[in-house]
């Protein structure tokens, strides 16, 4: 297990936007942290009320949004317009090219969300979009599959051999994942013990295929687990 501490991440403060970068992104460049397997970006963004990212292009990337607090308004040139809230997972396959914008939908409250980029398995595909809601009850005390290559179990589909699991934990909850493939664990909030190591909000850990992932929550926590080829 290799730990990536929250305070080691890149940081950018643009006034209306405060962003932590788990992997190299924009002006933050660290050759030792360029991504993990197909996982390329995990940005933890806080957006001030009424602000956001104007229309901008992407191509050949799977872009995942996961709202933690507040409301995020999404629009794109495929005709999609949605407001995301906690529990929603959105996937946009940029493919041959797409324009989209993301704004804090509220004029009063802040927006806190994760934007995740996953390298696509196939370049030059037709752009597409999908969004689903996963109630807290489905994530409480267990792994809930929210993203997968085939959209199984009601998950959002993605153009890459990646499975993403989400869980909400109460103090004392225990989860075990048997060794399978590579894994990246991201602590969204709270404090957990993973294979004997203490991880807190923003911390992450990388696992090789021969490792168990065994965790116990010390308080109310939220975690994401990426299962990667």
Short mmCIF file of N, CA, C and O in Angstrom, two decimals, residues 54-188:
data_model
loop_
_atom_site.label_atom_id
_atom_site.label_comp_id
_atom_site.label_asym_id
_atom_site.label_seq_id
_atom_site.Cartn_x
_atom_site.Cartn_y
_atom_site.Cartn_z
N UNK A 54 -16.86 28.34 -17.40
CA UNK A 54 -17.59 28.61 -18.64
C UNK A 54 -17.36 27.53 -19.67
O UNK A 54 -16.56 26.61 -19.46
N UNK A 55 -18.05 27.61 -20.78
CA UNK A 55 -17.96 26.58 -21.82
C UNK A 55 -16.52 26.38 -22.27
O UNK A 55 -15.83 27.33 -22.63
N UNK A 56 -16.07 25.14 -22.22
CA UNK A 56 -14.70 24.80 -22.59
C UNK A 56 -14.68 23.41 -23.19
O UNK A 56 -15.56 22.59 -22.92
N UNK A 57 -13.68 23.10 -24.03
CA UNK A 57 -13.68 21.83 -24.77
C UNK A 57 -12.93 20.72 -24.06
O UNK A 57 -12.02 20.95 -23.26
N UNK A 58 -13.31 19.48 -24.37
CA UNK A 58 -12.59 18.27 -23.99
C UNK A 58 -12.68 17.30 -25.16
O UNK A 58 -13.60 17.36 -25.97
N UNK A 59 -11.73 16.35 -25.21
CA UNK A 59 -11.84 15.27 -26.17
C UNK A 59 -11.09 14.05 -25.64
O UNK A 59 -10.16 14.17 -24.84
N UNK A 60 -11.54 12.88 -26.06
CA UNK A 60 -10.90 11.59 -25.74
C UNK A 60 -10.57 11.44 -24.26
O UNK A 60 -9.44 11.10 -23.88
N UNK A 61 -11.56 11.68 -23.42
CA UNK A 61 -11.41 11.48 -21.98
C UNK A 61 -12.77 11.17 -21.38
O UNK A 61 -13.79 11.69 -21.83
N UNK A 62 -12.80 10.28 -20.38
CA UNK A 62 -14.01 10.01 -19.61
C UNK A 62 -13.99 10.92 -18.39
O UNK A 62 -13.08 10.85 -17.56
N UNK A 63 -14.97 11.80 -18.27
CA UNK A 63 -14.99 12.82 -17.23
C UNK A 63 -16.14 12.52 -16.27
O UNK A 63 -17.31 12.49 -16.67
N UNK A 64 -15.78 12.30 -15.01
CA UNK A 64 -16.75 11.90 -13.98
C UNK A 64 -16.89 13.03 -12.97
O UNK A 64 -15.88 13.55 -12.48
N UNK A 65 -18.11 13.40 -12.62
CA UNK A 65 -18.36 14.40 -11.58
C UNK A 65 -19.13 13.76 -10.44
O UNK A 65 -20.05 12.97 -10.66
N UNK A 66 -18.73 14.12 -9.21
CA UNK A 66 -19.30 13.54 -8.00
C UNK A 66 -19.48 14.67 -6.99
O UNK A 66 -18.50 15.19 -6.45
N UNK A 67 -20.72 15.10 -6.77
CA UNK A 67 -21.00 16.25 -5.91
C UNK A 67 -21.03 15.83 -4.45
O UNK A 67 -21.66 14.84 -4.07
N UNK A 68 -20.33 16.62 -3.62
CA UNK A 68 -20.27 16.37 -2.18
C UNK A 68 -21.21 17.28 -1.41
O UNK A 68 -21.88 16.86 -0.47
N UNK A 69 -21.23 18.55 -1.79
CA UNK A 69 -22.11 19.54 -1.15
C UNK A 69 -22.55 20.55 -2.19
O UNK A 69 -21.78 20.91 -3.08
N UNK A 70 -23.79 21.01 -2.05
CA UNK A 70 -24.28 22.05 -2.95
C UNK A 70 -24.89 21.49 -4.22
O UNK A 70 -25.25 20.31 -4.30
N UNK A 71 -24.99 22.36 -5.23
CA UNK A 71 -25.63 22.01 -6.50
C UNK A 71 -24.76 22.47 -7.67
O UNK A 71 -24.32 23.62 -7.70
N UNK A 72 -24.55 21.59 -8.62
CA UNK A 72 -23.74 21.92 -9.78
C UNK A 72 -24.61 21.89 -11.04
O UNK A 72 -25.25 20.88 -11.33
N UNK A 73 -24.59 22.98 -11.78
CA UNK A 73 -25.35 23.07 -13.02
C UNK A 73 -24.46 22.73 -14.21
O UNK A 73 -23.43 23.36 -14.42
N UNK A 74 -24.86 21.71 -14.96
CA UNK A 74 -24.09 21.24 -16.12
C UNK A 74 -24.86 21.54 -17.40
O UNK A 74 -26.06 21.30 -17.50
N UNK A 75 -24.14 22.05 -18.42
CA UNK A 75 -24.69 22.22 -19.76
C UNK A 75 -23.63 21.80 -20.76
O UNK A 75 -22.43 22.00 -20.53
N UNK A 76 -24.06 21.22 -21.89
CA UNK A 76 -23.10 20.86 -22.93
C UNK A 76 -23.73 21.03 -24.31
O UNK A 76 -24.93 21.25 -24.44
N UNK A 77 -22.89 20.93 -25.34
CA UNK A 77 -23.37 21.14 -26.70
C UNK A 77 -24.04 19.91 -27.29
O UNK A 77 -24.39 19.90 -28.47
N UNK A 78 -24.23 18.86 -26.46
CA UNK A 78 -25.04 17.71 -26.89
C UNK A 78 -26.50 17.92 -26.53
O UNK A 78 -27.34 17.07 -26.81
N UNK A 79 -26.79 19.04 -25.86
CA UNK A 79 -28.16 19.36 -25.50
C UNK A 79 -28.53 18.97 -24.08
O UNK A 79 -29.69 19.10 -23.68
N UNK A 80 -27.56 18.53 -23.29
CA UNK A 80 -27.83 18.14 -21.91
C UNK A 80 -27.76 19.34 -20.99
O UNK A 80 -26.88 20.20 -21.12
N UNK A 81 -28.68 19.39 -20.04
CA UNK A 81 -28.68 20.41 -19.01
C UNK A 81 -29.24 19.82 -17.73
O UNK A 81 -30.41 19.43 -17.69
N UNK A 82 -28.39 19.68 -16.73
CA UNK A 82 -28.80 19.03 -15.48
C UNK A 82 -28.26 19.82 -14.29
O UNK A 82 -27.25 20.53 -14.40
N UNK A 83 -28.91 19.65 -13.15
CA UNK A 83 -28.39 20.15 -11.89
C UNK A 83 -28.05 18.93 -11.03
O UNK A 83 -28.91 18.11 -10.74
N UNK A 84 -26.77 18.82 -10.66
CA UNK A 84 -26.31 17.69 -9.86
C UNK A 84 -26.34 18.04 -8.38
O UNK A 84 -26.02 19.17 -7.99
N UNK A 85 -26.68 17.03 -7.57
CA UNK A 85 -26.70 17.19 -6.12
C UNK A 85 -25.99 16.00 -5.48
O UNK A 85 -25.70 15.01 -6.16
N UNK A 86 -25.70 16.05 -4.18
CA UNK A 86 -25.01 14.92 -3.53
C UNK A 86 -25.73 13.60 -3.80
O UNK A 86 -26.96 13.51 -3.72
N UNK A 87 -24.94 12.58 -4.13
CA UNK A 87 -25.49 11.28 -4.49
C UNK A 87 -25.58 11.06 -5.98
O UNK A 87 -25.80 9.94 -6.44
N UNK A 88 -25.41 12.13 -6.76
CA UNK A 88 -25.43 12.02 -8.21
C UNK A 88 -24.04 11.70 -8.75
O UNK A 88 -23.03 12.21 -8.25
N UNK A 89 -23.99 10.86 -9.77
CA UNK A 89 -22.75 10.56 -10.48
C UNK A 89 -23.00 10.84 -11.96
O UNK A 89 -23.97 10.36 -12.54
N UNK A 90 -22.12 11.64 -12.54
CA UNK A 90 -22.26 12.03 -13.94
C UNK A 90 -21.03 11.58 -14.72
O UNK A 90 -19.90 11.71 -14.26
N UNK A 91 -21.26 11.04 -15.91
CA UNK A 91 -20.18 10.65 -16.81
C UNK A 91 -20.37 11.32 -18.16
O UNK A 91 -21.43 11.24 -18.75
N UNK A 92 -19.32 11.97 -18.62
CA UNK A 92 -19.33 12.56 -19.95
C UNK A 92 -18.16 11.98 -20.72
O UNK A 92 -17.00 12.15 -20.34
N UNK A 93 -18.45 11.26 -21.79
CA UNK A 93 -17.42 10.75 -22.68
C UNK A 93 -17.16 11.81 -23.74
O UNK A 93 -18.01 12.07 -24.60
N UNK A 94 -15.97 12.44 -23.66
CA UNK A 94 -15.70 13.57 -24.55
C UNK A 94 -15.50 13.14 -26.00
O UNK A 94 -15.86 13.86 -26.92
N UNK A 95 -14.92 11.95 -26.19
CA UNK A 95 -14.79 11.41 -27.54
C UNK A 95 -14.17 12.35 -28.53
O UNK A 95 -13.12 12.96 -28.29
N UNK A 96 -14.83 12.54 -29.68
CA UNK A 96 -14.29 13.38 -30.76
C UNK A 96 -14.32 14.87 -30.42
O UNK A 96 -13.77 15.67 -31.15
N UNK A 97 -14.97 15.22 -29.32
CA UNK A 97 -14.97 16.60 -28.89
C UNK A 97 -16.31 17.04 -28.34
O UNK A 97 -17.36 16.73 -28.90
N UNK A 98 -16.27 17.77 -27.21
CA UNK A 98 -17.49 18.26 -26.59
C UNK A 98 -17.18 19.58 -25.89
O UNK A 98 -16.06 19.81 -25.43
N UNK A 99 -18.18 20.45 -25.84
CA UNK A 99 -18.11 21.69 -25.08
C UNK A 99 -19.06 21.56 -23.90
O UNK A 99 -20.21 21.14 -24.07
N UNK A 100 -18.58 21.95 -22.71
CA UNK A 100 -19.50 21.93 -21.56
C UNK A 100 -19.14 23.02 -20.57
O UNK A 100 -18.03 23.58 -20.60
N UNK A 101 -20.09 23.33 -19.72
CA UNK A 101 -19.87 24.31 -18.64
C UNK A 101 -20.36 23.71 -17.34
O UNK A 101 -21.26 22.85 -17.32
N UNK A 102 -19.76 24.16 -16.24
CA UNK A 102 -20.15 23.71 -14.91
C UNK A 102 -20.18 24.92 -13.99
O UNK A 102 -19.15 25.60 -13.82
N UNK A 103 -21.34 25.19 -13.40
CA UNK A 103 -21.49 26.35 -12.54
C UNK A 103 -22.11 25.95 -11.20
O UNK A 103 -22.88 24.99 -11.11
N UNK A 104 -21.76 26.72 -10.18
CA UNK A 104 -22.47 26.60 -8.91
C UNK A 104 -23.89 27.13 -9.15
O UNK A 104 -24.08 28.30 -9.49
N UNK A 105 -24.87 26.27 -8.97
CA UNK A 105 -26.26 26.62 -9.25
C UNK A 105 -26.82 27.60 -8.23
O UNK A 105 -27.84 28.25 -8.49
N UNK A 106 -26.17 27.72 -7.08
CA UNK A 106 -26.67 28.58 -6.00
C UNK A 106 -25.96 29.93 -6.00
O UNK A 106 -24.77 30.02 -6.27
N UNK A 107 -26.71 30.97 -5.67
CA UNK A 107 -26.14 32.30 -5.48
C UNK A 107 -25.77 32.55 -4.02
O UNK A 107 -25.25 33.63 -3.69
N UNK A 108 -26.02 31.57 -3.16
CA UNK A 108 -25.80 31.76 -1.72
C UNK A 108 -24.85 30.75 -1.11
O UNK A 108 -24.08 31.08 -0.19
N UNK A 109 -24.90 29.50 -1.59
CA UNK A 109 -24.14 28.43 -0.97
C UNK A 109 -22.99 27.97 -1.85
O UNK A 109 -23.06 28.03 -3.07
N UNK A 110 -21.93 27.49 -1.22
CA UNK A 110 -20.78 26.98 -1.95
C UNK A 110 -21.05 25.64 -2.60
O UNK A 110 -21.98 24.92 -2.22
N UNK A 111 -20.25 25.29 -3.58
CA UNK A 111 -20.30 23.99 -4.26
C UNK A 111 -19.00 23.25 -4.00
O UNK A 111 -17.92 23.82 -4.17
N UNK A 112 -19.11 22.00 -3.60
CA UNK A 112 -17.94 21.16 -3.30
C UNK A 112 -18.12 19.86 -4.08
O UNK A 112 -19.10 19.15 -3.87
N UNK A 113 -17.20 19.58 -5.00
CA UNK A 113 -17.36 18.37 -5.81
C UNK A 113 -16.01 17.82 -6.23
O UNK A 113 -14.98 18.50 -6.15
N UNK A 114 -16.02 16.56 -6.66
CA UNK A 114 -14.85 15.92 -7.23
C UNK A 114 -15.03 15.83 -8.74
O UNK A 114 -16.09 15.41 -9.21
N UNK A 115 -13.98 16.21 -9.47
CA UNK A 115 -13.97 15.93 -10.90
C UNK A 115 -12.86 14.92 -11.16
O UNK A 115 -11.72 15.11 -10.75
N UNK A 116 -13.23 13.85 -11.84
CA UNK A 116 -12.36 12.70 -12.05
C UNK A 116 -12.21 12.48 -13.55
O UNK A 116 -13.21 12.45 -14.27
N UNK A 117 -10.98 12.33 -14.01
CA UNK A 117 -10.74 12.02 -15.42
C UNK A 117 -10.18 10.61 -15.51
O UNK A 117 -9.24 10.26 -14.79
N UNK A 118 -10.72 9.83 -16.41
CA UNK A 118 -10.26 8.47 -16.68
C UNK A 118 -9.91 8.37 -18.16
O UNK A 118 -10.71 8.77 -19.02
N UNK A 119 -8.72 7.88 -18.45
CA UNK A 119 -8.31 7.74 -19.83
C UNK A 119 -9.25 6.77 -20.56
O UNK A 119 -9.60 5.72 -20.04
N UNK A 120 -9.65 7.13 -21.75
CA UNK A 120 -10.62 6.34 -22.50
C UNK A 120 -9.97 5.09 -23.09
O UNK A 120 -8.78 5.09 -23.43
N UNK A 121 -10.76 4.03 -23.22
CA UNK A 121 -10.26 2.79 -23.81
C UNK A 121 -10.21 2.88 -25.33
O UNK A 121 -9.46 2.16 -25.98
N UNK A 122 -11.01 3.77 -25.89
CA UNK A 122 -11.09 3.89 -27.35
C UNK A 122 -11.20 5.35 -27.73
O UNK A 122 -12.12 6.05 -27.31
N UNK A 123 -10.27 5.83 -28.52
CA UNK A 123 -10.28 7.22 -28.95
C UNK A 123 -11.23 7.42 -30.12
O UNK A 123 -11.54 6.48 -30.85
N UNK A 124 -11.69 8.65 -30.27
CA UNK A 124 -12.50 9.00 -31.42
C UNK A 124 -13.93 8.49 -31.40
O UNK A 124 -14.57 8.40 -32.45
N UNK A 125 -14.45 8.16 -30.20
CA UNK A 125 -15.83 7.69 -30.12
C UNK A 125 -16.80 8.88 -30.15
O UNK A 125 -16.40 10.03 -29.98
N UNK A 126 -18.06 8.56 -30.35
CA UNK A 126 -19.08 9.61 -30.34
C UNK A 126 -19.28 10.11 -28.91
O UNK A 126 -19.45 9.31 -27.98
N UNK A 127 -19.28 11.42 -28.68
CA UNK A 127 -19.48 11.95 -27.33
C UNK A 127 -20.83 11.50 -26.76
O UNK A 127 -21.82 11.36 -27.49
N UNK A 128 -20.87 11.27 -25.45
CA UNK A 128 -22.12 10.86 -24.80
C UNK A 128 -22.11 11.30 -23.35
O UNK A 128 -21.08 11.71 -22.80
N UNK A 129 -23.27 11.16 -22.72
CA UNK A 129 -23.48 11.71 -21.37
C UNK A 129 -24.44 10.81 -20.61
O UNK A 129 -25.38 10.26 -21.18
N UNK A 130 -24.21 10.66 -19.31
CA UNK A 130 -25.10 9.87 -18.47
C UNK A 130 -25.01 10.38 -17.04
O UNK A 130 -23.93 10.74 -16.56
N UNK A 131 -26.14 10.39 -16.35
CA UNK A 131 -26.17 10.82 -14.95
C UNK A 131 -27.20 9.99 -14.19
O UNK A 131 -28.31 9.76 -14.68
N UNK A 132 -26.81 9.53 -12.99
CA UNK A 132 -27.72 8.75 -12.15
C UNK A 132 -27.55 9.16 -10.69
O UNK A 132 -26.49 9.64 -10.28
N UNK A 133 -28.61 8.92 -9.92
CA UNK A 133 -28.59 9.21 -8.49
C UNK A 133 -28.48 7.91 -7.71
O UNK A 133 -29.16 6.92 -8.03
N UNK A 134 -27.64 7.91 -6.67
CA UNK A 134 -27.46 6.75 -5.82
C UNK A 134 -27.78 7.14 -4.38
O UNK A 134 -26.98 7.82 -3.72
N UNK A 135 -28.98 6.74 -3.89
CA UNK A 135 -29.42 7.14 -2.55
C UNK A 135 -28.43 6.73 -1.47
O UNK A 135 -27.71 5.73 -1.60
N UNK A 136 -28.42 7.50 -0.39
CA UNK A 136 -27.52 7.21 0.72
C UNK A 136 -27.70 5.79 1.24
O UNK A 136 -26.72 5.12 1.61
N UNK A 137 -28.94 5.32 1.27
CA UNK A 137 -29.22 3.98 1.83
C UNK A 137 -28.50 2.89 1.04
O UNK A 137 -28.12 1.85 1.60
N UNK A 138 -28.28 3.12 -0.26
CA UNK A 138 -27.60 2.11 -1.09
C UNK A 138 -26.10 2.10 -0.86
O UNK A 138 -25.42 1.13 -1.18
N UNK A 139 -25.57 3.19 -0.30
CA UNK A 139 -24.13 3.30 -0.07
C UNK A 139 -23.75 3.10 1.40
O UNK A 139 -22.58 2.94 1.71
N UNK A 140 -24.74 3.12 2.28
CA UNK A 140 -24.46 3.09 3.71
C UNK A 140 -23.91 1.74 4.17
O UNK A 140 -24.56 0.71 4.01
N UNK A 141 -22.69 1.74 4.69
CA UNK A 141 -22.09 0.55 5.28
C UNK A 141 -21.72 -0.53 4.30
O UNK A 141 -21.45 -1.66 4.70
N UNK A 142 -21.69 -0.21 3.00
CA UNK A 142 -21.38 -1.22 2.00
C UNK A 142 -20.82 -0.54 0.75
O UNK A 142 -20.96 0.67 0.57
N UNK A 143 -20.19 -1.34 -0.10
CA UNK A 143 -19.72 -0.82 -1.38
C UNK A 143 -20.89 -0.81 -2.36
O UNK A 143 -21.52 -1.82 -2.57
N UNK A 144 -21.13 0.35 -2.97
CA UNK A 144 -22.15 0.46 -4.01
C UNK A 144 -21.45 0.76 -5.33
O UNK A 144 -20.74 1.76 -5.46
N UNK A 145 -21.62 -0.12 -6.31
CA UNK A 145 -21.04 0.11 -7.62
C UNK A 145 -21.77 1.28 -8.28
O UNK A 145 -22.99 1.23 -8.47
N UNK A 146 -21.02 2.34 -8.62
CA UNK A 146 -21.65 3.51 -9.24
C UNK A 146 -21.18 3.75 -10.67
O UNK A 146 -21.80 4.52 -11.41
N UNK A 147 -20.08 3.07 -11.08
CA UNK A 147 -19.54 3.25 -12.42
C UNK A 147 -18.88 1.95 -12.85
O UNK A 147 -18.15 1.34 -12.07
N UNK A 148 -19.15 1.52 -14.09
CA UNK A 148 -18.59 0.26 -14.57
C UNK A 148 -18.56 0.26 -16.10
O UNK A 148 -19.29 1.04 -16.73
N UNK A 149 -17.78 -0.62 -16.72
CA UNK A 149 -17.72 -0.65 -18.18
C UNK A 149 -19.03 -1.04 -18.84
O UNK A 149 -19.33 -0.60 -19.95
N UNK A 150 -19.82 -1.88 -18.15
CA UNK A 150 -21.06 -2.38 -18.75
C UNK A 150 -22.33 -1.84 -18.10
O UNK A 150 -23.43 -2.27 -18.43
N UNK A 151 -22.18 -0.89 -17.18
CA UNK A 151 -23.36 -0.30 -16.54
C UNK A 151 -24.16 -1.29 -15.71
O UNK A 151 -25.36 -1.10 -15.50
N UNK A 152 -23.50 -2.33 -15.21
CA UNK A 152 -24.23 -3.36 -14.47
C UNK A 152 -24.72 -2.85 -13.11
O UNK A 152 -24.21 -1.88 -12.57
N UNK A 153 -25.72 -3.53 -12.61
CA UNK A 153 -26.29 -3.22 -11.29
C UNK A 153 -26.76 -1.78 -11.19
O UNK A 153 -26.73 -1.18 -10.11
N UNK A 154 -27.17 -1.22 -12.30
CA UNK A 154 -27.70 0.14 -12.29
C UNK A 154 -26.65 1.22 -12.20
O UNK A 154 -26.98 2.38 -11.95
N UNK A 155 -25.39 0.86 -12.45
CA UNK A 155 -24.31 1.86 -12.39
C UNK A 155 -24.26 2.67 -13.68
O UNK A 155 -24.86 2.31 -14.69
N UNK A 156 -23.52 3.77 -13.63
CA UNK A 156 -23.25 4.57 -14.82
C UNK A 156 -22.18 3.85 -15.65
O UNK A 156 -21.23 3.31 -15.10
N UNK A 157 -22.32 3.83 -16.95
CA UNK A 157 -21.34 3.14 -17.80
C UNK A 157 -20.17 4.06 -18.12
O UNK A 157 -20.29 5.29 -18.11
N UNK A 158 -19.00 3.45 -18.42
CA UNK A 158 -17.82 4.21 -18.74
C UNK A 158 -17.02 3.46 -19.81
O UNK A 158 -17.02 2.22 -19.84
N UNK A 159 -16.34 4.19 -20.68
CA UNK A 159 -15.58 3.60 -21.77
C UNK A 159 -14.15 3.27 -21.32
O UNK A 159 -13.17 3.78 -21.85
N UNK A 160 -14.04 2.41 -20.31
CA UNK A 160 -12.75 1.97 -19.80
C UNK A 160 -12.99 0.82 -18.82
O UNK A 160 -14.08 0.70 -18.24
N UNK A 161 -11.98 -0.04 -18.64
CA UNK A 161 -12.11 -1.18 -17.74
C UNK A 161 -11.85 -0.72 -16.30
O UNK A 161 -10.81 -1.03 -15.70
N UNK A 162 -12.80 0.04 -15.77
CA UNK A 162 -12.71 0.59 -14.42
C UNK A 162 -14.05 0.41 -13.73
O UNK A 162 -15.10 0.64 -14.32
N UNK A 163 -14.01 -0.02 -12.47
CA UNK A 163 -15.19 -0.06 -11.62
C UNK A 163 -14.99 0.92 -10.48
O UNK A 163 -13.93 0.93 -9.86
N UNK A 164 -15.99 1.73 -10.21
CA UNK A 164 -15.92 2.69 -9.12
C UNK A 164 -17.00 2.37 -8.09
O UNK A 164 -18.18 2.26 -8.44
N UNK A 165 -16.57 2.22 -6.84
CA UNK A 165 -17.48 1.91 -5.73
C UNK A 165 -17.49 3.08 -4.76
O UNK A 165 -16.45 3.71 -4.51
N UNK A 166 -18.66 3.36 -4.19
CA UNK A 166 -18.80 4.42 -3.19
C UNK A 166 -19.40 3.84 -1.92
O UNK A 166 -20.20 2.90 -1.97
N UNK A 167 -19.00 4.40 -0.78
CA UNK A 167 -19.55 3.92 0.49
C UNK A 167 -19.63 5.06 1.49
O UNK A 167 -18.76 5.93 1.54
N UNK A 168 -20.71 5.04 2.28
CA UNK A 168 -20.88 5.93 3.42
C UNK A 168 -20.74 5.07 4.68
O UNK A 168 -21.39 4.03 4.78
N UNK A 169 -19.92 5.51 5.62
CA UNK A 169 -19.62 4.70 6.78
C UNK A 169 -19.94 5.43 8.07
O UNK A 169 -19.73 6.64 8.19
N UNK A 170 -20.43 4.68 9.05
CA UNK A 170 -20.59 5.18 10.40
C UNK A 170 -19.41 4.69 11.23
O UNK A 170 -18.67 3.78 10.83
N UNK A 171 -19.21 5.29 12.40
CA UNK A 171 -18.10 4.89 13.26
C UNK A 171 -18.19 3.40 13.56
O UNK A 171 -19.25 2.89 13.93
N UNK A 172 -17.08 2.69 13.34
CA UNK A 172 -17.03 1.26 13.63
C UNK A 172 -17.37 0.37 12.45
O UNK A 172 -17.17 -0.84 12.53
N UNK A 173 -17.87 0.94 11.36
CA UNK A 173 -18.16 0.12 10.17
C UNK A 173 -16.87 -0.46 9.60
O UNK A 173 -15.82 0.19 9.59
N UNK A 174 -16.99 -1.69 9.10
CA UNK A 174 -15.82 -2.41 8.60
C UNK A 174 -16.12 -2.96 7.21
O UNK A 174 -17.17 -3.56 6.99
N UNK A 175 -15.19 -2.75 6.28
CA UNK A 175 -15.33 -3.27 4.92
C UNK A 175 -14.04 -3.99 4.52
O UNK A 175 -12.95 -3.54 4.85
N UNK A 176 -14.20 -5.09 3.81
CA UNK A 176 -13.05 -5.83 3.31
C UNK A 176 -13.23 -6.08 1.82
O UNK A 176 -14.32 -6.46 1.37
N UNK A 177 -12.17 -5.87 1.07
CA UNK A 177 -12.17 -6.17 -0.35
C UNK A 177 -11.04 -7.15 -0.63
O UNK A 177 -9.88 -6.86 -0.35
N UNK A 178 -11.34 -8.32 -1.17
CA UNK A 178 -10.28 -9.30 -1.44
C UNK A 178 -9.37 -8.82 -2.55
O UNK A 178 -9.75 -7.97 -3.36
N UNK A 179 -8.14 -9.33 -2.62
CA UNK A 179 -7.23 -8.91 -3.68
C UNK A 179 -7.79 -9.29 -5.04
O UNK A 179 -8.32 -10.38 -5.23
N UNK A 180 -7.70 -8.38 -5.97
CA UNK A 180 -8.17 -8.68 -7.33
C UNK A 180 -7.26 -7.97 -8.34
O UNK A 180 -6.32 -8.56 -8.85
N UNK A 181 -7.51 -6.67 -8.55
CA UNK A 181 -6.71 -5.91 -9.51
C UNK A 181 -6.07 -4.73 -8.77
O UNK A 181 -5.99 -4.70 -7.56
N UNK A 182 -5.59 -3.77 -9.52
CA UNK A 182 -5.08 -2.56 -8.90
C UNK A 182 -6.25 -1.78 -8.29
O UNK A 182 -7.37 -1.83 -8.80
N UNK A 183 -5.97 -1.05 -7.22
CA UNK A 183 -7.04 -0.28 -6.57
C UNK A 183 -6.49 1.05 -6.09
O UNK A 183 -5.32 1.17 -5.68
N UNK A 184 -7.36 2.06 -6.14
CA UNK A 184 -7.06 3.38 -5.60
C UNK A 184 -8.21 3.76 -4.68
O UNK A 184 -9.37 3.80 -5.08
N UNK A 185 -7.88 4.01 -3.41
CA UNK A 185 -8.88 4.38 -2.40
C UNK A 185 -8.75 5.85 -2.09
O UNK A 185 -7.65 6.32 -1.75
N UNK A 186 -9.84 6.59 -2.19
CA UNK A 186 -9.84 8.03 -1.91
C UNK A 186 -10.80 8.31 -0.76
O UNK A 186 -11.98 7.93 -0.81
N UNK A 187 -10.30 8.96 0.29
CA UNK A 187 -11.14 9.32 1.43
C UNK A 187 -11.80 10.67 1.13
O UNK A 187 -11.14 11.71 1.14
N UNK A 188 -13.07 10.64 0.87
CA UNK A 188 -13.82 11.86 0.56
C UNK A 188 -13.95 12.72 1.81
O UNK A 188 -13.74 13.93 1.78
#
